[in-house]
Amino acid sequence: AQSVTQLGSHVSVSEGALVLLRCNYSSSVPPYLFWYVQYPNQGLQLLLKYTSAATLVKGINGFEAEFKKSETSFHLTKPSAHMSDAAEYFCAVSDRGGSNYKLTFGKGTLLTVNP
Amino acid sequence: GAGVSQTPSNKVTEKGKYVELRCDPISGHTALYWYRQSLGQGPEFLIYFQGTGAADDSGLPNDRFFAVRPEGSVSTLKIQRTERGDSAVYLCASSLTSGTTYNEQFFGPGTRLTVL
């Protein structure tokens, strides 16, 4: 079975600082990879996804993530944090092919941004 | 356009009672999913519908949980004889038909179920 590990349940950064949220997956075959953001009392929103060849994926709100097969990682970064980035972030994976609908999520990382 | 909606937003019930949670997907989305998010955890897959039929119910924890989608649109998640461990946020998502090409799942805001 696939699994996702998000290192750090809580990350705190200053406004304007680099954001780095870590995600590692376990899968014998490179899966599809996703980052979702969840604001309080709102549904999960897709930030970005890796489903094909390009290993550096750009998403919404200035976020990007790089798929590194050798490290089985898909870390999320943003060069300069904004107060509005404060939220919970989830990394997720799914199989390629017929069962690609079944998302397996990490436990999440709560990002706080200090003024 | 309207996103995925879920009702109620909050549900408090007593142990042993029956509850129904409703999901209205995005119009035209044939695939519908239910996930459960317990406190401090990421969402966990429960069930996937393609049209009216449950294509994969492998995530349902036991036979107290059941879901239907009789007309291929609205879905209801039903929980019988609720237990305190069922307390969680139940998330619904929908997408265009699921197949070998990945289609983005759009999530609703969830229903927070509390079993006293």
mmCIF file of N, CA, C and O in Angstrom, chain B residues 3-4 12 16 18-19 26 28 36 66 68 72 80-81 90 94 107 112:
data_model
loop_
_atom_site.group_PDB
_atom_site.id
_atom_site.type_symbol
_atom_site.label_atom_id
_atom_site.label_comp_id
_atom_site.label_asym_id
_atom_site.label_seq_id
_atom_site.Cartn_x
_atom_site.Cartn_y
_atom_site.Cartn_z
ATOM 1 N N GLY B 3 -19.851 25.087 -6.355
ATOM 2 C CA GLY B 3 -18.954 24.000 -6.037
ATOM 3 C C GLY B 3 -19.701 22.847 -5.407
ATOM 4 O O GLY B 3 -20.941 22.784 -5.442
ATOM 5 N N VAL B 4 -18.961 21.951 -4.789
ATOM 6 C CA VAL B 4 -19.556 20.823 -4.084
ATOM 7 C C VAL B 4 -20.139 21.344 -2.761
ATOM 8 O O VAL B 4 -19.469 22.085 -2.036
ATOM 9 N N VAL B 12 -24.533 16.889 15.433
ATOM 10 C CA VAL B 12 -24.250 16.307 16.741
ATOM 11 C C VAL B 12 -25.308 15.254 17.004
ATOM 12 O O VAL B 12 -26.503 15.514 16.851
ATOM 13 N N GLY B 16 -25.285 5.444 19.147
ATOM 14 C CA GLY B 16 -26.344 4.502 18.818
ATOM 15 C C GLY B 16 -27.360 5.027 17.817
ATOM 16 O O GLY B 16 -28.159 4.251 17.275
ATOM 17 N N TYR B 18 -28.818 6.954 14.270
ATOM 18 C CA TYR B 18 -28.586 6.858 12.820
ATOM 19 C C TYR B 18 -28.433 8.275 12.257
ATOM 20 O O TYR B 18 -29.161 9.183 12.654
ATOM 21 N N VAL B 19 -27.469 8.453 11.338
ATOM 22 C CA VAL B 19 -27.294 9.763 10.714
ATOM 23 C C VAL B 19 -27.154 9.624 9.210
ATOM 24 O O VAL B 19 -26.716 8.583 8.695
ATOM 25 N N ILE B 26 -20.665 18.867 -8.102
ATOM 26 C CA ILE B 26 -20.693 19.855 -9.176
ATOM 27 C C ILE B 26 -21.491 19.276 -10.342
ATOM 28 O O ILE B 26 -21.318 18.092 -10.690
ATOM 29 N N GLY B 28 -22.689 17.916 -13.638
ATOM 30 C CA GLY B 28 -21.966 17.308 -14.754
ATOM 31 C C GLY B 28 -20.836 16.378 -14.332
ATOM 32 O O GLY B 28 -20.279 15.662 -15.172
ATOM 33 N N ARG B 36 -13.031 10.528 4.939
ATOM 34 C CA ARG B 36 -13.232 10.840 6.354
ATOM 35 C C ARG B 36 -11.928 11.400 6.906
ATOM 36 O O ARG B 36 -10.861 10.812 6.697
ATOM 37 N N PHE B 66 -22.839 3.038 4.956
ATOM 38 C CA PHE B 66 -23.402 2.742 3.642
ATOM 39 C C PHE B 66 -23.606 4.049 2.904
ATOM 40 O O PHE B 66 -23.877 5.071 3.513
ATOM 41 N N VAL B 68 -25.240 5.860 -0.888
ATOM 42 C CA VAL B 68 -26.049 5.677 -2.086
ATOM 43 C C VAL B 68 -25.951 6.898 -2.969
ATOM 44 O O VAL B 68 -25.647 8.001 -2.506
ATOM 45 N N GLY B 72 -27.413 9.301 -9.701
ATOM 46 C CA GLY B 72 -26.133 9.668 -10.294
ATOM 47 C C GLY B 72 -25.707 11.088 -10.021
ATOM 48 O O GLY B 72 -24.761 11.574 -10.645
ATOM 49 N N GLN B 80 -25.169 3.853 10.615
ATOM 50 C CA GLN B 80 -26.081 3.255 11.591
ATOM 51 C C GLN B 80 -25.371 3.065 12.919
ATOM 52 O O GLN B 80 -24.141 2.895 12.964
ATOM 53 N N ARG B 81 -26.148 3.068 13.998
ATOM 54 C CA ARG B 81 -25.631 2.751 15.335
ATOM 55 C C ARG B 81 -24.305 3.477 15.576
ATOM 56 O O ARG B 81 -23.278 2.854 15.851
ATOM 57 N N TYR B 90 -16.506 14.571 7.552
ATOM 58 C CA TYR B 90 -16.750 13.744 6.371
ATOM 59 C C TYR B 90 -16.744 14.649 5.152
ATOM 60 O O TYR B 90 -17.544 15.579 5.041
ATOM 61 N N SER B 94 -16.044 15.600 -5.971
ATOM 62 C CA SER B 94 -16.550 15.119 -7.258
ATOM 63 C C SER B 94 -15.558 15.465 -8.358
ATOM 64 O O SER B 94 -14.699 16.339 -8.188
ATOM 65 N N PHE B 107 -13.361 19.328 -3.745
ATOM 66 C CA PHE B 107 -13.866 18.966 -2.427
ATOM 67 C C PHE B 107 -14.898 19.957 -1.911
ATOM 68 O O PHE B 107 -14.783 21.173 -2.129
ATOM 69 N N ARG B 112 -19.049 18.128 9.807
ATOM 70 C CA ARG B 112 -18.406 17.734 11.064
ATOM 71 C C ARG B 112 -19.405 16.952 11.887
ATOM 72 O O ARG B 112 -20.429 17.495 12.318
#
